[in-house]
Amino acid sequence: HTLFMLCHRCSKNNILLSWLEEYALLVSAVCHDIGHLGVTNDYLVQTSSELAICYNDTSPLENMHCARLFEIVTAENSAIFSMLSKAQYKEARNICIEAILH
């Protein structure tokens, strides 16, 4: 819902997003909590979880969500970015990372 409102308000105010930005934001919105463990980042850090250690206590859940997203979308049977050029893929990846981590 939030993404829809953002896109709607952008178009209403003549702030145009490219198709690639919209696509990457939609993918990010769908996947932003993929594999969520049902605990907080603070809990993971306080318990010295494997994820907290892997991501140096910095947003372990968000980093995991992002990594999991790209594990899935780079698999042959779910390569939803395969139609993109290398430059487009890099831009889409950066958008997804920014959207999920921030």
mmCIF file of C-alpha atoms in Angstrom:
data_model
loop_
_atom_site.group_PDB
_atom_site.id
_atom_site.type_symbol
_atom_site.label_atom_id
_atom_site.label_comp_id
_atom_site.label_asym_id
_atom_site.label_seq_id
_atom_site.Cartn_x
_atom_site.Cartn_y
_atom_site.Cartn_z
ATOM 1 C CA HIS A 1 0.000 0.000 0.000
ATOM 2 C CA THR A 2 2.789 2.414 0.862
ATOM 3 C CA LEU A 3 4.551 1.807 -2.441
ATOM 4 C CA PHE A 4 1.304 2.377 -4.346
ATOM 5 C CA MET A 5 0.769 5.675 -2.537
ATOM 6 C CA LEU A 6 4.361 6.735 -3.184
ATOM 7 C CA CYS A 7 4.078 6.015 -6.916
ATOM 8 C CA HIS A 8 0.634 7.659 -7.072
ATOM 9 C CA ARG A 9 1.839 10.818 -5.335
ATOM 10 C CA CYS A 10 4.961 10.957 -7.474
ATOM 11 C CA SER A 11 2.927 10.842 -10.690
ATOM 12 C CA LYS A 12 0.380 13.317 -9.277
ATOM 13 C CA ASN A 13 3.207 15.779 -8.552
ATOM 14 C CA ASN A 14 4.895 15.216 -11.932
ATOM 15 C CA ILE A 15 7.749 13.268 -10.378
ATOM 16 C CA LEU A 16 8.164 10.462 -12.840
ATOM 17 C CA LEU A 17 9.777 7.168 -11.988
ATOM 18 C CA SER A 18 11.240 5.100 -14.786
ATOM 19 C CA TRP A 19 9.810 1.648 -15.465
ATOM 20 C CA LEU A 20 13.014 0.208 -14.018
ATOM 21 C CA GLU A 21 12.671 2.198 -10.790
ATOM 22 C CA GLU A 22 9.032 1.125 -10.431
ATOM 23 C CA TYR A 23 9.920 -2.515 -11.144
ATOM 24 C CA ALA A 24 12.806 -2.566 -8.664
ATOM 25 C CA LEU A 25 10.704 -0.844 -6.000
ATOM 26 C CA LEU A 26 7.888 -3.352 -6.508
ATOM 27 C CA VAL A 27 10.312 -6.274 -6.168
ATOM 28 C CA SER A 28 11.744 -4.646 -3.037
ATOM 29 C CA ALA A 29 8.308 -4.158 -1.521
ATOM 30 C CA VAL A 30 7.361 -7.781 -2.130
ATOM 31 C CA CYS A 31 10.645 -9.130 -0.763
ATOM 32 C CA HIS A 32 11.556 -6.690 2.011
ATOM 33 C CA ASP A 33 10.786 -9.225 4.772
ATOM 34 C CA ILE A 34 11.593 -12.465 2.951
ATOM 35 C CA GLY A 35 12.790 -15.133 5.357
ATOM 36 C CA HIS A 36 11.996 -13.021 8.441
ATOM 37 C CA LEU A 37 12.798 -14.893 11.637
ATOM 38 C CA GLY A 38 10.180 -13.214 13.832
ATOM 39 C CA VAL A 39 12.741 -11.522 16.065
ATOM 40 C CA THR A 40 14.327 -8.071 16.068
ATOM 41 C CA ASN A 41 17.758 -6.947 14.941
ATOM 42 C CA ASP A 42 18.516 -6.067 18.558
ATOM 43 C CA TYR A 43 17.701 -9.614 19.651
ATOM 44 C CA LEU A 44 19.982 -11.051 16.972
ATOM 45 C CA VAL A 45 22.823 -8.749 17.997
ATOM 46 C CA GLN A 46 22.344 -9.344 21.740
ATOM 47 C CA THR A 47 22.362 -13.114 21.257
ATOM 48 C CA SER A 48 25.375 -12.984 18.916
ATOM 49 C CA SER A 49 23.373 -14.827 16.281
ATOM 50 C CA GLU A 50 24.979 -16.138 13.119
ATOM 51 C CA LEU A 51 23.278 -13.365 11.110
ATOM 52 C CA ALA A 52 24.500 -10.637 13.448
ATOM 53 C CA ILE A 53 28.028 -11.994 13.213
ATOM 54 C CA CYS A 54 27.785 -12.369 9.427
ATOM 55 C CA TYR A 55 26.657 -8.755 9.001
ATOM 56 C CA ASN A 56 28.813 -7.269 11.784
ATOM 57 C CA ASP A 57 25.813 -6.309 13.948
ATOM 58 C CA THR A 58 24.587 -3.917 11.249
ATOM 59 C CA SER A 59 20.943 -4.464 10.292
ATOM 60 C CA PRO A 60 21.296 -8.245 10.135
ATOM 61 C CA LEU A 61 17.669 -8.851 9.150
ATOM 62 C CA GLU A 62 17.604 -6.288 6.351
ATOM 63 C CA ASN A 63 20.940 -7.498 5.017
ATOM 64 C CA MET A 64 19.657 -11.080 5.068
ATOM 65 C CA HIS A 65 16.411 -10.098 3.307
ATOM 66 C CA CYS A 66 18.418 -8.384 0.588
ATOM 67 C CA ALA A 67 20.877 -11.241 0.180
ATOM 68 C CA ARG A 68 18.028 -13.770 0.052
ATOM 69 C CA LEU A 69 16.232 -11.690 -2.582
ATOM 70 C CA PHE A 70 19.268 -11.795 -4.859
ATOM 71 C CA GLU A 71 19.868 -15.497 -4.216
ATOM 72 C CA ILE A 72 16.348 -16.135 -5.476
ATOM 73 C CA VAL A 73 16.265 -13.751 -8.440
ATOM 74 C CA THR A 74 19.595 -14.946 -9.785
ATOM 75 C CA ALA A 75 18.474 -18.580 -9.820
ATOM 76 C CA GLU A 76 17.748 -19.859 -13.324
ATOM 77 C CA ASN A 77 14.096 -20.688 -12.623
ATOM 78 C CA SER A 78 13.296 -17.302 -11.080
ATOM 79 C CA ALA A 79 15.573 -14.880 -12.916
ATOM 80 C CA ILE A 80 13.194 -11.918 -12.931
ATOM 81 C CA PHE A 81 15.984 -9.505 -13.860
ATOM 82 C CA SER A 82 17.368 -11.604 -16.730
ATOM 83 C CA MET A 83 15.884 -9.308 -19.385
ATOM 84 C CA LEU A 84 17.913 -6.367 -18.106
ATOM 85 C CA SER A 85 21.215 -5.171 -19.481
ATOM 86 C CA LYS A 86 24.176 -5.230 -17.097
ATOM 87 C CA ALA A 87 23.777 -1.505 -16.444
ATOM 88 C CA GLN A 88 20.042 -1.878 -15.802
ATOM 89 C CA TYR A 89 20.651 -4.843 -13.487
ATOM 90 C CA LYS A 90 23.198 -2.823 -11.525
ATOM 91 C CA GLU A 91 20.719 0.056 -11.178
ATOM 92 C CA ALA A 92 17.866 -2.280 -10.171
ATOM 93 C CA ARG A 93 20.105 -4.014 -7.642
ATOM 94 C CA ASN A 94 21.159 -0.678 -6.143
ATOM 95 C CA ILE A 95 17.523 0.430 -5.886
ATOM 96 C CA CYS A 96 16.529 -2.814 -4.165
ATOM 97 C CA ILE A 97 19.422 -2.594 -1.728
ATOM 98 C CA GLU A 98 18.632 1.031 -0.874
ATOM 99 C CA ALA A 99 14.910 0.325 -0.508
ATOM 100 C CA ILE A 100 15.409 -2.668 1.779
ATOM 101 C CA LEU A 101 18.333 -1.406 3.854
ATOM 102 C CA HIS A 102 17.073 2.143 4.332
#
